Amino acid sequence: MSETTPEQRPVGIDAATAILRQNDRGGYTIPTDGLYPFQWSWDSAITGLGWLTIDEKRAWQEAETMFRGQWDNGMVPHILFHKGAESYFPGPDVWGSGTKIPSSAISQPPVWATTIRFMYEKCRDQSLAAEKLRALLPKLMAYHEWWYRERDPGDTGLVCSYHPWESGMDNSPAWDKPLGVVPGVSWEYKRRDLGHVDPEQRPHKPEYDRYLYLVDFYKDHGFDSQYIYDNCPYKVIDVGIVSILQRAGNDLIELCCIADYEDGVEALQAELERTRSAINKLWSSEHHCFFNHDLITGQALDEVTSATVLPLFGGLADKKQAAAMADLIGAWLDATKVGLSSTHPSSPRYESQRYWRGPVWIHINWMIALGAADYGYSEIAQRLQDSARDCVTAAGFWEYFDADTGGGCGGDDFSWTAATTLFWLSNPA
Ligand code: DGY
């Protein structure tokens, strides 16, 4: 990263830096105070990219702290509860993982190898980067192996997911049908999110009842992966996870080559090939995107969401599919006031400010922009970057943005919005 004087710095850099420092809890960064007081996996990965522009050692520490909470079977949990906090529900007692660092029992979109590749390539201190990479590689490999072994035991090429929280896109309308058949818990609980954020911007109670049923289900069955695979009432192929895993797998192979690390590389290459062959089953030639899939009913989940174009990021689309998705995204950007909405605005389930049912998420715009640029759609990439920048410039560092107005929604002073501003928005496409 080149040095700049304060006068040359693009607007927002100092504020974004201050947010990362304010959310730093010593070795890990919380997404935002109050609403999310722990370390979340994909937030942390993306936040590491922001740290890289400020303090390279601190950036590597973000990854090291997360991987300290890796389970023995290789899973990287979606939340590490490093310290107690009353401001969040459900906490470690509800998850009951019994791990040394208390954690949740599901994962999150596996973007780590991708962000670590960026960190390695952009790190000015290359001896630090080489040392840190060497230590992280076996852990990253174990994480990817976990996905294929435990989430695709039948070697279909498409890993599955057991919880909407695992997708990171909790209340996406794509999950309405599969979540709708999950029973709700009958015990009483008090949500804490509604004390921090306008309820209009958060999921509804029936969804929470079902989210919690699934949490109980894993715990009640001793986190037995085979039992859960065979019996979990919610089991989907999430195009977002599949695409992010694919890009990260390719990045991991690249990192292994750089470090002369061979363990697991051949098997990983075979998994990536399997996914490349399987992905076409999810393609919708009618809607020009890849649909999520319900493994319980065998049905496509025909909702156009930002996840359904993420195969661009995963390098999983062929040329014709990429062209069709680029057209879809272009028209989609025309149809919303700001950014790429998380749910297509033509959907009857679209809600411009309710979490994953419409709002614009900057890190998703970043991923899609990267994917579009890889396929040669630089104009689309530029539009995604410009519209993301407009959101942040006009409203600030919010968790997400109302897709109809650009207004800030969810948590304020949000780490991944600050980090993507530092890493992406303050640079040309
Ligand atoms: C929440 O609590 O809203 C999170 O998305 C779960 O990870």
GROMACS .gro file of C-alpha atoms and ligand atoms in nm:
model
  436
    1MET     CA    1   0.000   0.000   0.000
    2SER     CA    2   0.146   0.340  -0.091
    3GLU     CA    3   0.190   0.611   0.174
    4THR     CA    4  -0.042   0.912   0.145
    5THR     CA    5  -0.048   1.242   0.327
    6PRO     CA    6  -0.368   1.330   0.519
    7GLU     CA    7  -0.470   1.579   0.245
    8GLN     CA    8  -0.440   1.311  -0.027
    9ARG     CA    9  -0.640   1.050   0.161
   10PRO     CA   10  -0.976   0.960   0.006
   11VAL     CA   11  -1.272   1.058   0.222
   12GLY     CA   12  -1.357   0.801   0.483
   13ILE     CA   13  -1.014   0.647   0.542
   14ASP     CA   14  -0.958   0.808   0.879
   15ALA     CA   15  -1.310   0.729   0.995
   16ALA     CA   16  -1.284   0.369   0.873
   17THR     CA   17  -0.950   0.329   1.051
   18ALA     CA   18  -1.101   0.465   1.371
   19ILE     CA   19  -1.384   0.210   1.348
   20LEU     CA   20  -1.147  -0.085   1.323
   21ARG     CA   21  -0.950   0.046   1.620
   22GLN     CA   22  -1.267   0.103   1.821
   23ASN     CA   23  -1.395  -0.251   1.742
   24ASP     CA   24  -1.060  -0.414   1.817
   25ARG     CA   25  -1.082  -0.639   2.122
   26GLY     CA   26  -0.717  -0.740   2.121
   27GLY     CA   27  -0.637  -0.993   1.849
   28TYR     CA   28  -0.985  -1.001   1.705
   29THR     CA   29  -1.236  -0.745   1.585
   30ILE     CA   30  -1.604  -0.747   1.675
   31PRO     CA   31  -1.839  -0.656   1.388
   32THR     CA   32  -2.000  -0.378   1.597
   33ASP     CA   33  -2.043  -0.300   1.963
   34GLY     CA   34  -2.355  -0.433   2.137
   35LEU     CA   35  -2.527  -0.610   1.848
   36TYR     CA   36  -2.233  -0.844   1.770
   37PRO     CA   37  -1.984  -0.849   2.061
   38PHE     CA   38  -1.781  -1.158   1.955
   39GLN     CA   39  -1.564  -1.276   1.665
   40TRP     CA   40  -1.765  -1.377   1.358
   41SER     CA   41  -1.582  -1.580   1.097
   42TRP     CA   42  -1.654  -1.413   0.762
   43ASP     CA   43  -1.669  -1.068   0.921
   44SER     CA   44  -1.327  -1.131   1.066
   45ALA     CA   45  -1.179  -1.254   0.737
   46ILE     CA   46  -1.293  -0.942   0.554
   47THR     CA   47  -1.196  -0.716   0.841
   48GLY     CA   48  -0.841  -0.856   0.814
   49LEU     CA   49  -0.817  -0.691   0.471
   50GLY     CA   50  -0.891  -0.356   0.630
   51TRP     CA   51  -0.628  -0.413   0.898
   52LEU     CA   52  -0.377  -0.494   0.626
   53THR     CA   53  -0.390  -0.131   0.512
   54ILE     CA   54  -0.325  -0.005   0.866
   55ASP     CA   55  -0.116  -0.261   1.054
   56GLU     CA   56   0.006  -0.579   0.884
   57LYS     CA   57   0.086  -0.770   1.202
   58ARG     CA   58  -0.260  -0.700   1.334
   59ALA     CA   59  -0.412  -0.826   1.008
   60TRP     CA   60  -0.244  -1.166   1.045
   61GLN     CA   61  -0.345  -1.178   1.410
   62GLU     CA   62  -0.711  -1.159   1.308
   63ALA     CA   63  -0.672  -1.490   1.122
   64GLU     CA   64  -0.456  -1.649   1.391
   65THR     CA   65  -0.715  -1.577   1.659
   66MET     CA   66  -0.996  -1.721   1.451
   67PHE     CA   67  -0.807  -2.039   1.371
   68ARG     CA   68  -0.730  -2.088   1.741
   69GLY     CA   69  -1.099  -2.168   1.772
   70GLN     CA   70  -1.093  -2.427   1.491
   71TRP     CA   71  -1.256  -2.753   1.596
   72ASP     CA   72  -1.054  -3.076   1.601
   73ASN     CA   73  -1.250  -3.194   1.297
   74GLY     CA   74  -1.137  -2.886   1.099
   75MET     CA   75  -1.453  -2.675   1.122
   76VAL     CA   76  -1.406  -2.303   1.176
   77PRO     CA   77  -1.711  -2.200   1.380
   78HIS     CA   78  -1.912  -1.901   1.273
   79ILE     CA   79  -1.882  -1.736   1.616
   80LEU     CA   80  -1.605  -1.753   1.876
   81PHE     CA   81  -1.729  -1.635   2.215
   82HIS     CA   82  -1.393  -1.518   2.351
   83LYS     CA   83  -1.551  -1.334   2.645
   84GLY     CA   84  -1.897  -1.319   2.795
   85ALA     CA   85  -2.140  -1.049   2.679
   86GLU     CA   86  -2.500  -0.998   2.780
   87SER     CA   87  -2.582  -0.785   2.475
   88TYR     CA   88  -2.614  -1.087   2.237
   89PHE     CA   89  -2.845  -1.386   2.214
   90PRO     CA   90  -2.800  -1.684   2.163
   91GLY     CA   91  -2.475  -1.705   2.356
   92PRO     CA   92  -2.237  -1.995   2.429
   93ASP     CA   93  -2.470  -2.162   2.681
   94VAL     CA   94  -2.739  -2.206   2.415
   95TRP     CA   95  -2.492  -2.348   2.162
   96GLY     CA   96  -2.331  -2.574   2.426
   97SER     CA   97  -2.034  -2.666   2.207
   98GLY     CA   98  -1.811  -2.751   2.504
   99THR     CA   99  -1.504  -2.637   2.309
  100LYS     CA  100  -1.201  -2.474   2.473
  101ILE     CA  101  -1.292  -2.143   2.317
  102PRO     CA  102  -1.674  -2.151   2.341
  103SER     CA  103  -1.821  -2.136   1.994
  104SER     CA  104  -2.122  -2.191   1.774
  105ALA     CA  105  -2.157  -2.533   1.607
  106ILE     CA  106  -2.193  -2.427   1.244
  107SER     CA  107  -1.957  -2.250   1.006
  108GLN     CA  108  -1.997  -1.950   0.775
  109PRO     CA  109  -1.908  -1.871   0.410
  110PRO     CA  110  -1.545  -1.990   0.388
  111VAL     CA  111  -1.378  -1.679   0.251
  112TRP     CA  112  -1.059  -1.715   0.458
  113ALA     CA  113  -0.822  -1.858   0.196
  114THR     CA  114  -0.926  -1.581  -0.042
  115THR     CA  115  -0.861  -1.301   0.204
  116ILE     CA  116  -0.537  -1.464   0.317
  117ARG     CA  117  -0.420  -1.480  -0.044
  118PHE     CA  118  -0.486  -1.106  -0.076
  119MET     CA  119  -0.302  -1.050   0.251
  120TYR     CA  120  -0.006  -1.251   0.135
  121GLU     CA  121   0.012  -1.080  -0.201
  122LYS     CA  122  -0.031  -0.726  -0.071
  123CYS     CA  123   0.172  -0.752   0.248
  124ARG     CA  124   0.476  -0.527   0.232
  125ASP     CA  125   0.659  -0.734   0.493
  126GLN     CA  126   0.704  -1.048   0.286
  127SER     CA  127   0.902  -1.236   0.549
  128LEU     CA  128   0.617  -1.183   0.797
  129ALA     CA  129   0.369  -1.295   0.530
  130ALA     CA  130   0.568  -1.611   0.450
  131GLU     CA  131   0.598  -1.705   0.818
  132LYS     CA  132   0.228  -1.649   0.887
  133LEU     CA  133   0.118  -1.825   0.571
  134ARG     CA  134   0.324  -2.133   0.652
  135ALA     CA  135   0.156  -2.162   0.993
  136LEU     CA  136  -0.194  -2.108   0.856
  137LEU     CA  137  -0.180  -2.342   0.555
  138PRO     CA  138  -0.243  -2.675   0.738
  139LYS     CA  139  -0.533  -2.513   0.922
  140LEU     CA  140  -0.684  -2.377   0.604
  141MET     CA  141  -0.644  -2.714   0.438
  142ALA     CA  142  -0.813  -2.891   0.732
  143TYR     CA  143  -1.099  -2.642   0.707
  144HIS     CA  144  -1.155  -2.708   0.337
  145GLU     CA  145  -1.127  -3.083   0.392
  146TRP     CA  146  -1.395  -3.054   0.662
  147TRP     CA  147  -1.638  -2.895   0.417
  148TYR     CA  148  -1.603  -3.175   0.161
  149ARG     CA  149  -1.586  -3.463   0.410
  150GLU     CA  150  -1.871  -3.359   0.639
  151ARG     CA  151  -2.092  -3.156   0.409
  152ASP     CA  152  -2.067  -3.367   0.097
  153PRO     CA  153  -2.014  -3.724   0.217
  154GLY     CA  154  -2.170  -3.858  -0.104
  155ASP     CA  155  -1.913  -3.673  -0.322
  156THR     CA  156  -2.178  -3.489  -0.524
  157GLY     CA  157  -1.952  -3.188  -0.575
  158LEU     CA  158  -2.195  -2.957  -0.394
  159VAL     CA  159  -2.150  -2.910  -0.019
  160CYS     CA  160  -2.460  -2.859   0.194
  161SER     CA  161  -2.552  -2.621   0.473
  162TYR     CA  162  -2.760  -2.686   0.785
  163HIS     CA  163  -2.857  -2.337   0.899
  164PRO     CA  164  -2.952  -2.002   0.745
  165TRP     CA  165  -2.695  -1.845   0.980
  166GLU     CA  166  -2.431  -2.058   0.810
  167SER     CA  167  -2.507  -1.882   0.481
  168GLY     CA  168  -2.446  -1.548   0.654
  169MET     CA  169  -2.765  -1.440   0.471
  170ASP     CA  170  -2.995  -1.534   0.758
  171ASN     CA  171  -3.341  -1.429   0.648
  172SER     CA  172  -3.292  -1.440   0.272
  173PRO     CA  173  -3.625  -1.527   0.106
  174ALA     CA  174  -3.435  -1.817  -0.054
  175TRP     CA  175  -3.458  -1.993   0.283
  176ASP     CA  176  -3.831  -1.929   0.345
  177LYS     CA  177  -3.946  -2.266   0.213
  178PRO     CA  178  -3.681  -2.495   0.367
  179LEU     CA  179  -3.692  -2.309   0.699
  180GLY     CA  180  -4.072  -2.308   0.693
  181VAL     CA  181  -4.087  -2.683   0.760
  182VAL     CA  182  -3.849  -2.667   1.058
  183PRO     CA  183  -4.036  -2.671   1.390
  184GLY     CA  184  -3.997  -2.374   1.623
  185VAL     CA  185  -3.871  -2.398   1.981
  186SER     CA  186  -4.137  -2.390   2.249
  187TRP     CA  187  -3.916  -2.235   2.517
  188GLU     CA  188  -3.922  -1.864   2.591
  189TYR     CA  189  -3.627  -1.642   2.509
  190LYS     CA  190  -3.547  -1.276   2.486
  191ARG     CA  191  -3.391  -1.149   2.168
  192ARG     CA  192  -3.122  -0.885   2.221
  193ASP     CA  193  -3.085  -0.775   1.857
  194LEU     CA  194  -3.414  -0.584   1.877
  195GLY     CA  195  -3.270  -0.370   2.155
  196HIS     CA  196  -2.998  -0.248   1.918
  197VAL     CA  197  -3.169  -0.228   1.578
  198ASP     CA  198  -3.511  -0.125   1.446
  199PRO     CA  199  -3.721  -0.447   1.425
  200GLU     CA  200  -3.815  -0.348   1.067
  201GLN     CA  201  -3.453  -0.424   0.976
  202ARG     CA  202  -3.426  -0.765   1.146
  203PRO     CA  203  -3.574  -1.116   1.098
  204HIS     CA  204  -3.917  -1.202   1.241
  205LYS     CA  205  -3.983  -1.416   1.551
  206PRO     CA  206  -4.103  -1.732   1.368
  207GLU     CA  207  -3.767  -1.739   1.190
  208TYR     CA  208  -3.583  -1.705   1.522
  209ASP     CA  209  -3.791  -1.988   1.673
  210ARG     CA  210  -3.670  -2.212   1.391
  211TYR     CA  211  -3.310  -2.090   1.399
  212LEU     CA  212  -3.305  -2.191   1.766
  213TYR     CA  213  -3.468  -2.529   1.699
  214LEU     CA  214  -3.174  -2.610   1.473
  215VAL     CA  215  -2.924  -2.498   1.738
  216ASP     CA  216  -3.093  -2.734   1.988
  217PHE     CA  217  -3.098  -3.011   1.729
  218TYR     CA  218  -2.719  -3.015   1.686
  219LYS     CA  219  -2.663  -3.001   2.063
  220ASP     CA  220  -2.924  -3.268   2.144
  221HIS     CA  221  -2.751  -3.503   1.901
  222GLY     CA  222  -2.404  -3.447   2.038
  223PHE     CA  223  -2.288  -3.261   1.723
  224ASP     CA  224  -2.272  -3.603   1.555
  225SER     CA  225  -2.201  -3.510   1.194
  226GLN     CA  226  -2.336  -3.829   1.036
  227TYR     CA  227  -2.659  -3.807   1.237
  228ILE     CA  228  -2.702  -3.442   1.146
  229TYR     CA  229  -2.633  -3.509   0.778
  230ASP     CA  230  -2.895  -3.787   0.775
  231ASN     CA  231  -3.161  -3.619   0.989
  232CYS     CA  232  -3.129  -3.241   0.995
  233PRO     CA  233  -3.470  -3.099   0.896
  234TYR     CA  234  -3.297  -2.814   0.711
  235LYS     CA  235  -3.042  -2.910   0.446
  236VAL     CA  236  -2.974  -2.689   0.145
  237ILE     CA  237  -2.713  -2.633  -0.122
  238ASP     CA  238  -2.624  -2.270  -0.075
  239VAL     CA  239  -2.484  -2.121  -0.396
  240GLY     CA  240  -2.309  -1.853  -0.190
  241ILE     CA  241  -2.117  -2.106   0.018
  242VAL     CA  242  -2.041  -2.328  -0.283
  243SER     CA  243  -1.904  -2.031  -0.481
  244ILE     CA  244  -1.703  -1.883  -0.197
  245LEU     CA  245  -1.558  -2.227  -0.114
  246GLN     CA  246  -1.460  -2.273  -0.478
  247ARG     CA  247  -1.276  -1.943  -0.508
  248ALA     CA  248  -1.112  -1.999  -0.170
  249GLY     CA  249  -1.010  -2.352  -0.278
  250ASN     CA  250  -0.839  -2.215  -0.588
  251ASP     CA  251  -0.670  -1.948  -0.377
  252LEU     CA  252  -0.559  -2.213  -0.131
  253ILE     CA  253  -0.396  -2.416  -0.407
  254GLU     CA  254  -0.215  -2.103  -0.524
  255LEU     CA  255  -0.093  -2.037  -0.169
  256CYS     CA  256   0.022  -2.398  -0.136
  257CYS     CA  257   0.224  -2.362  -0.459
  258ILE     CA  258   0.383  -2.042  -0.328
  259ALA     CA  259   0.481  -2.213  -0.002
  260ASP     CA  260   0.575  -2.552  -0.153
  261TYR     CA  261   0.308  -2.714   0.060
  262GLU     CA  262   0.177  -3.039  -0.084
  263ASP     CA  263  -0.041  -3.205   0.180
  264GLY     CA  264  -0.397  -3.233   0.057
  265VAL     CA  265  -0.344  -3.036  -0.265
  266GLU     CA  266  -0.426  -3.318  -0.505
  267ALA     CA  267  -0.742  -3.413  -0.319
  268LEU     CA  268  -0.850  -3.050  -0.311
  269GLN     CA  269  -0.796  -3.021  -0.687
  270ALA     CA  270  -1.023  -3.322  -0.734
  271GLU     CA  271  -1.294  -3.161  -0.517
  272LEU     CA  272  -1.276  -2.837  -0.716
  273GLU     CA  273  -1.313  -3.033  -1.037
  274ARG     CA  274  -1.612  -3.219  -0.896
  275THR     CA  275  -1.782  -2.890  -0.811
  276ARG     CA  276  -1.710  -2.751  -1.159
  277SER     CA  277  -1.887  -3.053  -1.309
  278ALA     CA  278  -2.182  -3.041  -1.069
  279ILE     CA  279  -2.265  -2.670  -1.068
  280ASN     CA  280  -2.469  -2.677  -1.389
  281LYS     CA  281  -2.744  -2.860  -1.203
  282LEU     CA  282  -2.815  -2.530  -1.028
  283TRP     CA  283  -2.825  -2.313  -1.343
  284SER     CA  284  -3.157  -2.157  -1.437
  285SER     CA  285  -3.160  -2.071  -1.806
  286GLU     CA  286  -3.489  -1.891  -1.747
  287HIS     CA  287  -3.362  -1.663  -1.469
  288HIS     CA  288  -2.995  -1.636  -1.574
  289CYS     CA  289  -2.848  -1.727  -1.238
  290PHE     CA  290  -2.772  -2.032  -1.022
  291PHE     CA  291  -3.047  -2.126  -0.779
  292ASN     CA  292  -3.004  -2.254  -0.426
  293HIS     CA  293  -3.141  -2.603  -0.378
  294ASP     CA  294  -3.345  -2.774  -0.106
  295LEU     CA  295  -3.194  -3.117  -0.041
  296ILE     CA  296  -3.494  -3.229   0.164
  297THR     CA  297  -3.754  -3.173  -0.110
  298GLY     CA  298  -3.518  -3.191  -0.407
  299GLN     CA  299  -3.657  -2.858  -0.531
  300ALA     CA  300  -3.474  -2.555  -0.669
  301LEU     CA  301  -3.522  -2.248  -0.446
  302ASP     CA  302  -3.622  -2.012  -0.723
  303GLU     CA  303  -3.548  -1.674  -0.569
  304VAL     CA  304  -3.304  -1.437  -0.738
  305THR     CA  305  -3.071  -1.313  -0.464
  306SER     CA  306  -2.720  -1.172  -0.464
  307ALA     CA  307  -2.592  -1.523  -0.378
  308THR     CA  308  -2.728  -1.659  -0.705
  309VAL     CA  309  -2.473  -1.460  -0.908
  310LEU     CA  310  -2.179  -1.541  -0.679
  311PRO     CA  311  -2.063  -1.824  -0.911
  312LEU     CA  312  -1.892  -1.535  -1.093
  313PHE     CA  313  -1.677  -1.491  -0.781
  314GLY     CA  314  -1.622  -1.867  -0.765
  315GLY     CA  315  -1.514  -1.887  -1.129
  316LEU     CA  316  -1.785  -2.148  -1.174
  317ALA     CA  317  -1.977  -2.002  -1.466
  318ASP     CA  318  -1.902  -2.076  -1.829
  319LYS     CA  319  -1.874  -1.783  -2.072
  320LYS     CA  320  -2.240  -1.787  -2.174
  321GLN     CA  321  -2.360  -1.809  -1.816
  322ALA     CA  322  -2.127  -1.526  -1.715
  323ALA     CA  323  -2.261  -1.308  -1.997
  324ALA     CA  324  -2.619  -1.382  -1.894
  325MET     CA  325  -2.540  -1.298  -1.531
  326ALA     CA  326  -2.365  -0.976  -1.632
  327ASP     CA  327  -2.682  -0.871  -1.819
  328LEU     CA  328  -2.895  -0.967  -1.520
  329ILE     CA  329  -2.675  -0.762  -1.283
  330GLY     CA  330  -2.675  -0.462  -1.517
  331ALA     CA  331  -3.056  -0.456  -1.530
  332TRP     CA  332  -3.075  -0.523  -1.157
  333LEU     CA  333  -2.852  -0.222  -1.084
  334ASP     CA  334  -3.080  -0.013  -1.306
  335ALA     CA  335  -3.379  -0.125  -1.102
  336THR     CA  336  -3.251  -0.032  -0.755
  337LYS     CA  337  -3.161   0.313  -0.634
  338VAL     CA  338  -2.829   0.209  -0.483
  339GLY     CA  339  -2.594  -0.090  -0.506
  340LEU     CA  340  -2.693  -0.448  -0.577
  341SER     CA  341  -2.980  -0.543  -0.349
  342SER     CA  342  -2.956  -0.875  -0.165
  343THR     CA  343  -3.291  -0.984  -0.309
  344HIS     CA  344  -3.402  -0.889  -0.659
  345PRO     CA  345  -3.644  -0.593  -0.635
  346SER     CA  346  -3.900  -0.770  -0.856
  347SER     CA  347  -3.955  -1.039  -0.591
  348PRO     CA  348  -4.280  -1.015  -0.394
  349ARG     CA  349  -4.064  -1.097  -0.090
  350TYR     CA  350  -3.831  -0.801  -0.145
  351GLU     CA  351  -3.810  -0.560   0.152
  352SER     CA  352  -3.560  -0.280   0.101
  353GLN     CA  353  -3.442  -0.256   0.463
  354ARG     CA  354  -3.499  -0.598   0.621
  355TYR     CA  355  -3.155  -0.754   0.659
  356TRP     CA  356  -3.107  -1.005   0.371
  357ARG     CA  357  -3.445  -0.950   0.206
  358GLY     CA  358  -3.335  -0.647   0.007
  359PRO     CA  359  -3.063  -0.429   0.157
  360VAL     CA  360  -2.728  -0.372  -0.009
  361TRP     CA  361  -2.426  -0.537   0.156
  362ILE     CA  362  -2.094  -0.385   0.061
  363HIS     CA  363  -1.881  -0.700   0.098
  364ILE     CA  364  -2.116  -0.891  -0.135
  365ASN     CA  365  -2.093  -0.610  -0.390
  366TRP     CA  366  -1.714  -0.647  -0.359
  367MET     CA  367  -1.725  -1.021  -0.425
  368ILE     CA  368  -1.953  -0.985  -0.725
  369ALA     CA  369  -1.740  -0.701  -0.860
  370LEU     CA  370  -1.429  -0.919  -0.834
  371GLY     CA  371  -1.606  -1.200  -1.013
  372ALA     CA  372  -1.743  -0.970  -1.285
  373ALA     CA  373  -1.395  -0.824  -1.343
  374ASP     CA  374  -1.244  -1.174  -1.369
  375TYR     CA  375  -1.485  -1.252  -1.651
  376GLY     CA  376  -1.404  -0.924  -1.827
  377TYR     CA  377  -1.714  -0.728  -1.718
  378SER     CA  378  -1.520  -0.431  -1.588
  379GLU     CA  379  -1.807  -0.191  -1.643
  380ILE     CA  380  -2.028  -0.395  -1.411
  381ALA     CA  381  -1.744  -0.415  -1.158
  382GLN     CA  382  -1.706  -0.038  -1.173
  383ARG     CA  383  -2.079   0.021  -1.124
  384LEU     CA  384  -2.080  -0.209  -0.821
  385GLN     CA  385  -1.785  -0.028  -0.671
  386ASP     CA  386  -1.923   0.319  -0.742
  387SER     CA  387  -2.264   0.238  -0.600
  388ALA     CA  388  -2.110   0.079  -0.288
  389ARG     CA  389  -1.896   0.390  -0.241
  390ASP     CA  390  -2.203   0.612  -0.282
  391CYS     CA  391  -2.378   0.422   0.000
  392VAL     CA  392  -2.089   0.463   0.240
  393THR     CA  393  -2.016   0.823   0.144
  394ALA     CA  394  -2.377   0.930   0.188
  395ALA     CA  395  -2.473   0.730   0.497
  396GLY     CA  396  -2.158   0.611   0.676
  397PHE     CA  397  -2.024   0.274   0.784
  398TRP     CA  398  -2.345   0.082   0.837
  399GLU     CA  399  -2.392  -0.292   0.843
  400TYR     CA  400  -2.613  -0.272   0.532
  401PHE     CA  401  -2.802  -0.010   0.333
  402ASP     CA  402  -3.167   0.039   0.239
  403ALA     CA  403  -3.174  -0.055  -0.129
  404ASP     CA  404  -3.445   0.201  -0.205
  405THR     CA  405  -3.295   0.502  -0.028
  406GLY     CA  406  -2.930   0.422   0.048
  407GLY     CA  407  -3.004   0.492   0.416
  408GLY     CA  408  -2.791   0.313   0.674
  409CYS     CA  409  -2.944   0.003   0.839
  410GLY     CA  410  -2.856  -0.250   1.109
  411GLY     CA  411  -2.547  -0.186   1.322
  412ASP     CA  412  -2.348   0.137   1.288
  413ASP     CA  413  -1.967   0.173   1.286
  414PHE     CA  414  -1.950  -0.168   1.127
  415SER     CA  415  -1.615  -0.340   1.082
  416TRP     CA  416  -1.656  -0.503   0.742
  417THR     CA  417  -1.797  -0.187   0.590
  418ALA     CA  418  -1.498   0.005   0.726
  419ALA     CA  419  -1.260  -0.269   0.607
  420THR     CA  420  -1.399  -0.285   0.253
  421THR     CA  421  -1.378   0.093   0.240
  422LEU     CA  422  -1.009   0.077   0.329
  423PHE     CA  423  -0.926  -0.216   0.104
  424TRP     CA  424  -1.157  -0.168  -0.191
  425LEU     CA  425  -1.356   0.155  -0.204
  426SER     CA  426  -1.060   0.381  -0.159
  427ASN     CA  427  -0.890   0.220  -0.459
  428PRO     CA  428  -0.985   0.214  -0.828
  429ALA     CA  429  -1.179  -0.096  -0.948
  430DGY     C1  430  -2.725  -1.287   1.413
  430DGY     O1  431  -2.728  -1.313   1.534
  430DGY     O2  432  -2.795  -1.202   1.360
  430DGY     C2  433  -2.625  -1.351   1.330
  430DGY     O3  434  -2.644  -1.327   1.196
  430DGY     C3  435  -2.608  -1.497   1.359
  430DGY     O4  436  -2.481  -1.525   1.312
   0.00000   0.00000   0.00000
